[in-house]
Amino acid sequence: MKTVAILIYAEALESTVAECRRQIDLIPADEYTFELFVNPDLDEAWRAAGERDFYIWLHGLVTPVEGAIYSLLDNSSFLGDRALLVGTVQDGEDRIVSGGFSRNRRLMQPDPVIPVACRMFDGLFALVPQVVYKRIGVLGGRYRGQLAGFDYCMRARKVGYPSVIAPGITCTCPVRPNPDRTLAADFVLDFRTKGIFTAIWYFLRSA
């Protein structure tokens, strides 16, 4: 039996927490045991979880679709539990607003059936297996927002662990995120908070 920590971060909707509880109650207890950690800060939730077989990041304003939690775990098993997995988030107008990014930093469409490799992801709904966590730890607070997820993917890739998009749409969100919150906006945010040299270094590193 494997242990799973679901880390619900940012502003957590009651409906999101309730849907997580409903889904995990449907998963056979002889396969996985679950515990939810709700905290505005993802790293704090992660540290509170301690050592588990899997860690699932879930932004509190998105809702997993039916079977999404089990889908991440099942696809992780298919990949030998040696990859980061990201779910694709769709808004109320059927637009993809979060998930895996290609090498040219474009959001990718998920395959409906099979997991597909991506360059990096922003991490609104993602799975980190224990083997990756033991190697590189938590996010660490160096970046925030999209950059935190991108940085984690690159740290993992550097030590041999790829990022992969789970099949299909795995989450929905009621409101489309601010259209200005693009990679360019994150570059500006990073410039303002950490200085231009840090921002330039990050984007050269991710190229």
mmCIF file of C-alpha atoms in Angstrom, residues 4-182:
data_model
loop_
_atom_site.group_PDB
_atom_site.id
_atom_site.type_symbol
_atom_site.label_atom_id
_atom_site.label_comp_id
_atom_site.label_asym_id
_atom_site.label_seq_id
_atom_site.Cartn_x
_atom_site.Cartn_y
_atom_site.Cartn_z
ATOM 1 C CA VAL A 4 -0.152 9.870 -0.932
ATOM 2 C CA ALA A 5 -0.131 13.448 0.369
ATOM 3 C CA ILE A 6 -2.472 15.834 -1.444
ATOM 4 C CA LEU A 7 -1.119 19.341 -0.972
ATOM 5 C CA ILE A 8 -3.879 21.908 -1.534
ATOM 6 C CA TYR A 9 -2.322 25.341 -1.653
ATOM 7 C CA ALA A 10 -3.277 28.985 -2.237
ATOM 8 C CA GLU A 11 -6.906 29.908 -1.536
ATOM 9 C CA ALA A 12 -8.660 26.574 -1.143
ATOM 10 C CA LEU A 13 -12.312 26.383 -2.180
ATOM 11 C CA GLU A 14 -14.477 24.156 0.007
ATOM 12 C CA SER A 15 -15.741 22.493 -3.167
ATOM 13 C CA THR A 16 -12.182 21.596 -4.194
ATOM 14 C CA VAL A 17 -11.421 19.993 -0.834
ATOM 15 C CA ALA A 18 -14.755 18.158 -0.856
ATOM 16 C CA GLU A 19 -14.172 16.796 -4.366
ATOM 17 C CA CYS A 20 -10.723 15.523 -3.371
ATOM 18 C CA ARG A 21 -12.199 13.721 -0.381
ATOM 19 C CA ARG A 22 -14.949 12.216 -2.530
ATOM 20 C CA GLN A 23 -12.480 10.918 -5.119
ATOM 21 C CA ILE A 24 -10.038 9.408 -2.653
ATOM 22 C CA ASP A 25 -12.902 7.637 -0.866
ATOM 23 C CA LEU A 26 -13.556 5.779 -4.144
ATOM 24 C CA ILE A 27 -9.988 4.509 -4.492
ATOM 25 C CA PRO A 28 -9.423 1.072 -2.913
ATOM 26 C CA ALA A 29 -7.755 1.439 0.484
ATOM 27 C CA ASP A 30 -5.512 -1.559 -0.198
ATOM 28 C CA GLU A 31 -3.858 0.382 -3.063
ATOM 29 C CA TYR A 32 -3.301 3.845 -1.584
ATOM 30 C CA THR A 33 -3.802 5.764 1.626
ATOM 31 C CA PHE A 34 -4.345 9.511 1.429
ATOM 32 C CA GLU A 35 -3.974 12.540 3.619
ATOM 33 C CA LEU A 36 -4.887 16.114 2.705
ATOM 34 C CA PHE A 37 -2.754 19.089 3.706
ATOM 35 C CA VAL A 38 -4.334 22.502 3.159
ATOM 36 C CA ASN A 39 -2.025 25.499 3.447
ATOM 37 C CA PRO A 40 -1.680 28.756 1.476
ATOM 38 C CA ASP A 41 2.038 27.981 1.133
ATOM 39 C CA LEU A 42 2.836 24.857 -0.886
ATOM 40 C CA ASP A 43 6.256 24.327 0.700
ATOM 41 C CA GLU A 44 4.775 24.489 4.205
ATOM 42 C CA ALA A 45 2.133 21.928 3.273
ATOM 43 C CA TRP A 46 4.831 19.737 1.730
ATOM 44 C CA ARG A 47 7.065 19.845 4.784
ATOM 45 C CA ALA A 48 4.105 19.052 7.051
ATOM 46 C CA ALA A 49 3.354 15.947 4.975
ATOM 47 C CA GLY A 50 6.682 14.312 5.797
ATOM 48 C CA GLU A 51 7.819 11.281 3.820
ATOM 49 C CA ARG A 52 5.242 9.781 1.442
ATOM 50 C CA ASP A 53 5.334 7.715 -1.720
ATOM 51 C CA PHE A 54 3.667 10.481 -3.733
ATOM 52 C CA TYR A 55 2.915 14.181 -3.397
ATOM 53 C CA ILE A 56 0.110 15.760 -5.409
ATOM 54 C CA TRP A 57 0.082 19.531 -5.804
ATOM 55 C CA LEU A 58 -3.377 21.037 -6.245
ATOM 56 C CA HIS A 59 -4.130 24.742 -6.476
ATOM 57 C CA GLY A 60 -7.145 25.441 -4.300
ATOM 58 C CA LEU A 61 -9.097 27.253 -7.027
ATOM 59 C CA VAL A 62 -9.162 24.364 -9.499
ATOM 60 C CA THR A 63 -11.287 21.235 -9.242
ATOM 61 C CA PRO A 64 -10.216 17.738 -10.333
ATOM 62 C CA VAL A 65 -12.528 16.096 -12.853
ATOM 63 C CA GLU A 66 -13.901 12.637 -12.182
ATOM 64 C CA GLY A 67 -11.063 10.149 -11.661
ATOM 65 C CA ALA A 68 -8.278 12.736 -12.006
ATOM 66 C CA ILE A 69 -6.442 11.857 -8.798
ATOM 67 C CA TYR A 70 -6.353 8.156 -9.622
ATOM 68 C CA SER A 71 -5.327 8.996 -13.199
ATOM 69 C CA LEU A 72 -2.163 10.743 -11.987
ATOM 70 C CA LEU A 73 -1.261 7.786 -9.790
ATOM 71 C CA ASP A 74 -2.059 5.207 -12.462
ATOM 72 C CA ASN A 75 -0.003 7.011 -15.114
ATOM 73 C CA SER A 76 2.853 7.432 -12.661
ATOM 74 C CA SER A 77 2.855 3.664 -12.151
ATOM 75 C CA PHE A 78 2.888 3.191 -15.945
ATOM 76 C CA LEU A 79 6.019 5.388 -16.055
ATOM 77 C CA GLY A 80 7.721 3.464 -13.275
ATOM 78 C CA ASP A 81 7.125 6.229 -10.704
ATOM 79 C CA ARG A 82 10.169 8.038 -12.058
ATOM 80 C CA ALA A 83 8.672 11.136 -13.689
ATOM 81 C CA LEU A 84 6.894 14.327 -12.718
ATOM 82 C CA LEU A 85 3.302 14.257 -13.952
ATOM 83 C CA VAL A 86 1.150 17.294 -14.658
ATOM 84 C CA GLY A 87 -2.575 17.549 -15.241
ATOM 85 C CA THR A 88 -4.135 19.900 -17.783
ATOM 86 C CA VAL A 89 -6.551 22.555 -16.502
ATOM 87 C CA GLN A 90 -9.419 23.865 -18.610
ATOM 88 C CA ASP A 91 -11.570 26.920 -17.904
ATOM 89 C CA GLY A 92 -15.326 27.334 -18.259
ATOM 90 C CA GLU A 93 -14.979 28.182 -21.956
ATOM 91 C CA ASP A 94 -13.022 24.986 -22.721
ATOM 92 C CA ARG A 95 -9.695 26.788 -23.012
ATOM 93 C CA ILE A 96 -6.538 25.194 -21.657
ATOM 94 C CA VAL A 97 -5.111 27.561 -19.057
ATOM 95 C CA SER A 98 -2.537 25.418 -17.241
ATOM 96 C CA GLY A 99 -0.500 22.279 -17.790
ATOM 97 C CA GLY A 100 2.596 21.220 -19.681
ATOM 98 C CA PHE A 101 4.653 23.536 -21.876
ATOM 99 C CA SER A 102 6.617 22.785 -25.019
ATOM 100 C CA ARG A 103 10.209 23.789 -25.672
ATOM 101 C CA ASN A 104 8.988 27.074 -27.162
ATOM 102 C CA ARG A 105 6.987 27.733 -23.968
ATOM 103 C CA ARG A 106 3.538 27.091 -25.387
ATOM 104 C CA LEU A 107 0.815 25.239 -23.489
ATOM 105 C CA MET A 108 0.417 21.759 -24.936
ATOM 106 C CA GLN A 109 -2.736 19.799 -25.680
ATOM 107 C CA PRO A 110 -2.857 16.532 -23.724
ATOM 108 C CA ASP A 111 -3.292 13.266 -25.581
ATOM 109 C CA PRO A 112 -6.661 11.715 -24.677
ATOM 110 C CA VAL A 113 -5.157 8.284 -23.974
ATOM 111 C CA ILE A 114 -1.408 8.260 -23.345
ATOM 112 C CA PRO A 115 1.004 10.400 -21.286
ATOM 113 C CA VAL A 116 3.116 12.815 -23.359
ATOM 114 C CA ALA A 117 6.476 14.365 -22.493
ATOM 115 C CA CYS A 118 6.700 18.133 -22.009
ATOM 116 C CA ARG A 119 9.515 20.579 -21.351
ATOM 117 C CA MET A 120 8.119 21.968 -18.088
ATOM 118 C CA PHE A 121 4.853 22.799 -16.325
ATOM 119 C CA ASP A 122 3.348 25.394 -14.039
ATOM 120 C CA GLY A 123 2.018 22.946 -11.478
ATOM 121 C CA LEU A 124 -1.613 23.753 -10.658
ATOM 122 C CA PHE A 125 -2.213 19.979 -10.547
ATOM 123 C CA ALA A 126 0.866 17.776 -10.529
ATOM 124 C CA LEU A 127 2.369 14.643 -9.015
ATOM 125 C CA VAL A 128 5.859 14.283 -7.579
ATOM 126 C CA PRO A 129 7.007 10.718 -6.786
ATOM 127 C CA GLN A 130 9.119 10.062 -3.718
ATOM 128 C CA VAL A 131 12.256 9.324 -5.752
ATOM 129 C CA VAL A 132 12.233 12.883 -7.134
ATOM 130 C CA TYR A 133 11.411 14.453 -3.781
ATOM 131 C CA LYS A 134 14.297 12.614 -2.119
ATOM 132 C CA ARG A 135 16.688 13.891 -4.757
ATOM 133 C CA ILE A 136 15.700 17.569 -4.959
ATOM 134 C CA GLY A 137 13.349 18.280 -2.052
ATOM 135 C CA VAL A 138 10.596 20.915 -1.943
ATOM 136 C CA LEU A 139 10.218 24.012 -4.119
ATOM 137 C CA GLY A 140 12.452 25.989 -1.801
ATOM 138 C CA GLY A 141 10.902 29.445 -2.160
ATOM 139 C CA ARG A 142 13.382 30.750 -4.706
ATOM 140 C CA TYR A 143 10.603 31.477 -7.188
ATOM 141 C CA ARG A 144 6.836 31.847 -6.985
ATOM 142 C CA GLY A 145 3.907 31.389 -9.337
ATOM 143 C CA GLN A 146 4.639 29.743 -12.677
ATOM 144 C CA LEU A 147 8.380 30.096 -12.206
ATOM 145 C CA ALA A 148 8.341 27.832 -9.145
ATOM 146 C CA GLY A 149 6.883 24.966 -11.177
ATOM 147 C CA PHE A 150 9.188 25.604 -14.131
ATOM 148 C CA ASP A 151 12.232 25.692 -11.881
ATOM 149 C CA TYR A 152 11.251 22.419 -10.183
ATOM 150 C CA CYS A 153 10.870 20.708 -13.565
ATOM 151 C CA MET A 154 14.317 21.826 -14.655
ATOM 152 C CA ARG A 155 15.917 20.770 -11.396
ATOM 153 C CA ALA A 156 14.323 17.344 -11.854
ATOM 154 C CA ARG A 157 15.366 17.090 -15.499
ATOM 155 C CA LYS A 158 18.933 17.975 -14.582
ATOM 156 C CA VAL A 159 19.149 14.821 -12.428
ATOM 157 C CA GLY A 160 17.359 12.583 -14.923
ATOM 158 C CA TYR A 161 13.640 12.846 -14.169
ATOM 159 C CA PRO A 162 11.378 13.991 -17.040
ATOM 160 C CA SER A 163 8.129 15.945 -16.963
ATOM 161 C CA VAL A 164 5.085 14.301 -18.519
ATOM 162 C CA ILE A 165 1.505 15.411 -19.231
ATOM 163 C CA ALA A 166 -1.217 13.042 -17.993
ATOM 164 C CA PRO A 167 -3.880 12.078 -20.566
ATOM 165 C CA GLY A 168 -6.968 14.208 -21.059
ATOM 166 C CA ILE A 169 -8.302 17.205 -19.161
ATOM 167 C CA THR A 170 -7.797 16.614 -15.454
ATOM 168 C CA CYS A 171 -9.086 19.801 -13.806
ATOM 169 C CA THR A 172 -11.453 22.679 -14.379
ATOM 170 C CA CYS A 173 -11.433 26.205 -13.036
ATOM 171 C CA PRO A 174 -14.472 28.511 -12.948
ATOM 172 C CA VAL A 175 -12.673 31.659 -14.056
ATOM 173 C CA ARG A 176 -9.977 32.004 -16.658
ATOM 174 C CA PRO A 177 -6.733 33.207 -15.039
ATOM 175 C CA ASN A 178 -5.635 36.759 -15.725
ATOM 176 C CA PRO A 179 -4.603 36.726 -19.425
ATOM 177 C CA ASP A 180 -1.649 38.949 -18.525
ATOM 178 C CA ARG A 181 -0.220 36.176 -16.307
ATOM 179 C CA THR A 182 1.951 34.811 -19.077
#
